Coordinates of C-alpha atoms in Angstrom, one line a residue:
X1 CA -12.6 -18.5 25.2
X2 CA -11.7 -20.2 28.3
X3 CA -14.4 -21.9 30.5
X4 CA -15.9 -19.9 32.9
X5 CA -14.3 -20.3 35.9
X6 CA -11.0 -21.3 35.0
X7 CA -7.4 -19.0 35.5
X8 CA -6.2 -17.0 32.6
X9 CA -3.1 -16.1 31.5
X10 CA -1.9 -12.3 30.7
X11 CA 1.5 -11.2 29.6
X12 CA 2.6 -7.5 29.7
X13 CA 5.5 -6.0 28.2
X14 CA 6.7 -2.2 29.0
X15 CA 9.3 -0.9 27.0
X16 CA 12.4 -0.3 28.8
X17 CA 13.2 2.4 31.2
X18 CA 15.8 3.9 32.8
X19 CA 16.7 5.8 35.7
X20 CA 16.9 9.6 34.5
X21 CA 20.0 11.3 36.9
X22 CA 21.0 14.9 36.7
X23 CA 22.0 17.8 38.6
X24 CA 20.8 21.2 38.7
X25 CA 22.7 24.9 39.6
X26 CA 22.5 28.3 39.6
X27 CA 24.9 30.7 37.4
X28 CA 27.7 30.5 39.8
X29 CA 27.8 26.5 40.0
X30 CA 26.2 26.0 43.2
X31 CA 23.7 22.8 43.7
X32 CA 19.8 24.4 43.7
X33 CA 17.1 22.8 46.1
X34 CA 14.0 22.6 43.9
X35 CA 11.8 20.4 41.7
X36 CA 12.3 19.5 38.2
X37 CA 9.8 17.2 36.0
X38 CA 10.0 15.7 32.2
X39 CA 6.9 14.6 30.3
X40 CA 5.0 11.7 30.5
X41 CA 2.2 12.8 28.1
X42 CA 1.5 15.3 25.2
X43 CA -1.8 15.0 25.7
X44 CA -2.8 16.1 29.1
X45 CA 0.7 17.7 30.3
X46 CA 1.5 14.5 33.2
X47 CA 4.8 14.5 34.7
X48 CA 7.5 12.6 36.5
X49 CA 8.8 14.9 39.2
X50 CA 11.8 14.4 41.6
X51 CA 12.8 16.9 43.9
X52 CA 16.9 17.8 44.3
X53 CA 19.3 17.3 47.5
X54 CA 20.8 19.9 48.9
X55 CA 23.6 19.9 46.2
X56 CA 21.2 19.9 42.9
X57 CA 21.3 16.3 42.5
X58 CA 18.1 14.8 41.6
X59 CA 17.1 11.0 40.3
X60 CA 13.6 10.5 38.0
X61 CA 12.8 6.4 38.1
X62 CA 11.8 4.2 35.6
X63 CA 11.6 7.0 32.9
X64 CA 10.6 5.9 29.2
X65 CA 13.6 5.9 27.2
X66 CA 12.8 8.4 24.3
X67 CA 13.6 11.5 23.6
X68 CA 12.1 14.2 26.1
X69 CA 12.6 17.6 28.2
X70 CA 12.9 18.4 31.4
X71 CA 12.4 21.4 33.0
X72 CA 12.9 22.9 36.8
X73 CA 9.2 23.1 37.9
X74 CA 8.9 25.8 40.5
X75 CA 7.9 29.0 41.1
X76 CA 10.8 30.1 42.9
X77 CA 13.1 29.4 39.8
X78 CA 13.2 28.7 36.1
X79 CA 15.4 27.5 33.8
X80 CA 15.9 26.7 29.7
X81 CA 14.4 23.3 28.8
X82 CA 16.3 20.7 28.3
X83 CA 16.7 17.6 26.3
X84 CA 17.2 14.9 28.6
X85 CA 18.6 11.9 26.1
X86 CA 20.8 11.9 22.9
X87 CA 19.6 10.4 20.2
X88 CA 22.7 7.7 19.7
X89 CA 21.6 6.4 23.6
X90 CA 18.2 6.3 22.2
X91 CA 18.9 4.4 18.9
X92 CA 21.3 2.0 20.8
X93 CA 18.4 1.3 23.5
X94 CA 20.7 2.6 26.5
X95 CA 20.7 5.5 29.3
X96 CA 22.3 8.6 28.4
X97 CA 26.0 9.5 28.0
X98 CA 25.8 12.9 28.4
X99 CA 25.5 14.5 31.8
X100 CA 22.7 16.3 32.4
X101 CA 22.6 19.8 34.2
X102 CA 19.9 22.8 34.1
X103 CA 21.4 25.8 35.1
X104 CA 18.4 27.3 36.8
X105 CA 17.9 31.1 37.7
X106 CA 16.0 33.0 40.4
X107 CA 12.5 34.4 40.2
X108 CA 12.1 37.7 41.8
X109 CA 9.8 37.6 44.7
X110 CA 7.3 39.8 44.0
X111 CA 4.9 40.8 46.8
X112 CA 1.2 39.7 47.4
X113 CA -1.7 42.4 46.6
X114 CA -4.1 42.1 49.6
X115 CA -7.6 42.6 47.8
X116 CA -10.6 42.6 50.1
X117 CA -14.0 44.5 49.3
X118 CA -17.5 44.0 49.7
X119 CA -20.2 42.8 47.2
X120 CA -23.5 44.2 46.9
X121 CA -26.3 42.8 44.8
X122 CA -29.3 45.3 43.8
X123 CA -28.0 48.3 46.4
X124 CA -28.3 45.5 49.5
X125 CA -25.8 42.7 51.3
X126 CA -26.3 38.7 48.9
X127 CA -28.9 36.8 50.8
X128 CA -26.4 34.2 50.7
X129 CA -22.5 33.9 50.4
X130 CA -21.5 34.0 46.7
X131 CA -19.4 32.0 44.7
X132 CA -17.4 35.0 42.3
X133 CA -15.6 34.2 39.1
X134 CA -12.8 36.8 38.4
X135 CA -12.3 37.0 34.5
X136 CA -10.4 38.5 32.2
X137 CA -11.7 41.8 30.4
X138 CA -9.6 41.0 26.8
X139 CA -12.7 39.3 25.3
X140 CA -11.8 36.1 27.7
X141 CA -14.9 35.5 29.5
X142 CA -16.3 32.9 31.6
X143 CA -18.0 30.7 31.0
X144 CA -17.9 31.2 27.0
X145 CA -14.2 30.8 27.2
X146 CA -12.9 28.7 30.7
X147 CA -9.3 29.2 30.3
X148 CA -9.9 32.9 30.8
X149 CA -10.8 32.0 34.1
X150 CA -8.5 34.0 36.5
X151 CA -9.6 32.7 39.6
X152 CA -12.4 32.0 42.1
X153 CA -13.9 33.2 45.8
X154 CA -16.2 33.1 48.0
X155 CA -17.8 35.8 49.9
X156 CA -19.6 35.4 53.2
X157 CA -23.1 36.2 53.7
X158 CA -22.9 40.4 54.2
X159 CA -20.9 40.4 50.7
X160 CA -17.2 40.5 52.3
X161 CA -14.2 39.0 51.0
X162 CA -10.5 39.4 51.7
X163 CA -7.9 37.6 49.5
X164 CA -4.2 37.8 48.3
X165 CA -2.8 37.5 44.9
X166 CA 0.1 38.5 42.9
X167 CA -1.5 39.5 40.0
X168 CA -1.7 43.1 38.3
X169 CA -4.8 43.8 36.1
X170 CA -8.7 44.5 35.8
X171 CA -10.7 42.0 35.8
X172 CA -14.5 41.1 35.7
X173 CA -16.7 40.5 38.8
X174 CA -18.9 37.4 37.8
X175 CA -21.3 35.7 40.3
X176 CA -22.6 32.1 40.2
X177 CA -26.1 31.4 39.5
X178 CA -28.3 29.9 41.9
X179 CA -30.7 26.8 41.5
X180 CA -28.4 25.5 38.6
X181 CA -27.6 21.6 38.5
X182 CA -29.9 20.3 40.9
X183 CA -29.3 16.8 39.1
X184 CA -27.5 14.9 36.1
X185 CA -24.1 16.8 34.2
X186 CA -23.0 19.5 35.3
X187 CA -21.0 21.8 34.4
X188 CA -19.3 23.9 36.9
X189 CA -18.3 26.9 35.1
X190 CA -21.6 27.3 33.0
X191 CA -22.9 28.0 36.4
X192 CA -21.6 31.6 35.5
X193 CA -23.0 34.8 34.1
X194 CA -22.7 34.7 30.3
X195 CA -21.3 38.0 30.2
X196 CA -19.3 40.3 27.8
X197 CA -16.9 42.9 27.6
X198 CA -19.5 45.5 28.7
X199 CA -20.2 43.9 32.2
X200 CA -20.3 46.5 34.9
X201 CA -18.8 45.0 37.7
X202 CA -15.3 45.1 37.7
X203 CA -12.0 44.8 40.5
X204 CA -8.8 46.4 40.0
X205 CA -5.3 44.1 41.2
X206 CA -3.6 45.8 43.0
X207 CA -6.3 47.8 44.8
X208 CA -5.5 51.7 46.0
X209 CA -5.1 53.1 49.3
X210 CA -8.4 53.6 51.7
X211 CA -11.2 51.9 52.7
X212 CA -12.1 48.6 50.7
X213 CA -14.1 49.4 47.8
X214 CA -17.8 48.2 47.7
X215 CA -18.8 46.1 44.3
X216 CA -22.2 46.7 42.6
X217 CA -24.0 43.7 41.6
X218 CA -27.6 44.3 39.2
X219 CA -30.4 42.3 40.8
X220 CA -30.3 38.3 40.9
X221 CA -33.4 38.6 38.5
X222 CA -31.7 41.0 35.9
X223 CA -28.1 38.8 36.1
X224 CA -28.6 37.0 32.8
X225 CA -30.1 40.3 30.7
X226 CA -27.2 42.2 31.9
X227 CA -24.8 39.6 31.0
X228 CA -26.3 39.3 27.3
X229 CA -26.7 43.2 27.2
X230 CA -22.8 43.3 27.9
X231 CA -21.8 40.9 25.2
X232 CA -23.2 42.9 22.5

């Protein structure tokens, strides 16, 4: 090793890139304003994202040159994935030949479900606001199983919350635990009632006409023999 002290050398070689171009339209030809991205990573789902001109056209930099898709990458519209290279460009180490265009199509707008309500815990307003975990009921729960997460909100100190969301089901109430992770790991959503299919607190998306509903929370104290009562 060298001495202590004294400069190093480091060489780095990247394999070659090459500027991704493409263009994308709708079903009658017309250039599409949006966002499309291609994959940088099977692992954790990374991408390279551009967004288009007025006229579709859209340019990804310094893109790996292998085989890979790309996709249009928002909401508002959606479109087959694509391959984004042929494999005789690949072989011969060089961009693309063939042009590249995603015909993308509409989403229809579909309209946001006001939900607001109040949460009570034992009959009375939370001494506190609450942190709430909105599940799925399909035997997805949090925290057992995270990805069934649907989403997360706070209430304010008398139990009321008022959000909007476009989604259609029923789902699990779940409140987060107090006095949890004071110090060292922690992990956020084993903050949550372990709960099962049986829990009694539930919220319907969208939410009928009237006054907003009022949720029913057990007691702080019986949260966790609820929960385990519910998973049986």
């Amino acid at each position: 090793p060298p001495a202590a002290g004294s400069p190093s050398e480091v060489s780095l070689e990247f394999e070659p890139t090459f500027e991704l171009r493409g263009r994308v339209i709708d079903a009658a030809g017309r250039g599409v304003a949006t966002t499309v991205g291609t994959g940088v990573s099977f692992d954790n789902g990374a991408q390279l994202c551009a967004d288009t001109d007025a006229d579709g056209a859209f340019v990804i930099p310094a893109t790996p040159l292998t085989r890979r898709w790309i996709e249009v990458v928002d909401a508002r519209w959606r479109s087959p994935s694509h391959y984004a290279e042929d494999e005789a460009a690949e072989e011969r180490g060089e961009s693309p030949t063939r042009p590249l265009v995603l015909v993308a199509e509409r989403v229809p707008e579909r309209s946001l479900n006001r939900i607001s309500g109040r949460v009570l815990v034992g009959g009375a307003p939370p001494t506190r606001p609450l942190l709430i975990a909105v599940d799925h009921l399909e035997a997805q729960h949090v925290p057992r199983q995270p990805w069934g997460l649907q989403r997360i909100f706070a209430t304010n100190a008398a139990g009321e919350f008022e959000f909007a969301t476009e989604d259609e089901w029923t789902y699990h109430l779940v409140p987060k635990r107090a006095g949890l992770g004071d110090g060292g790991w922690r992990d956020f959503v084993d903050e949550f009632v372990e709960h099962g299919d049986e829990w009694p607190c539930r919220i319907d998306f969208p939410q009928g006409a009237g006054a907003p509903p009022v949720y029913h929370l057990p007691p702080e104290a019986e949260w966790v023999s609820v929960g385990a009562r519910s998973a049986k």
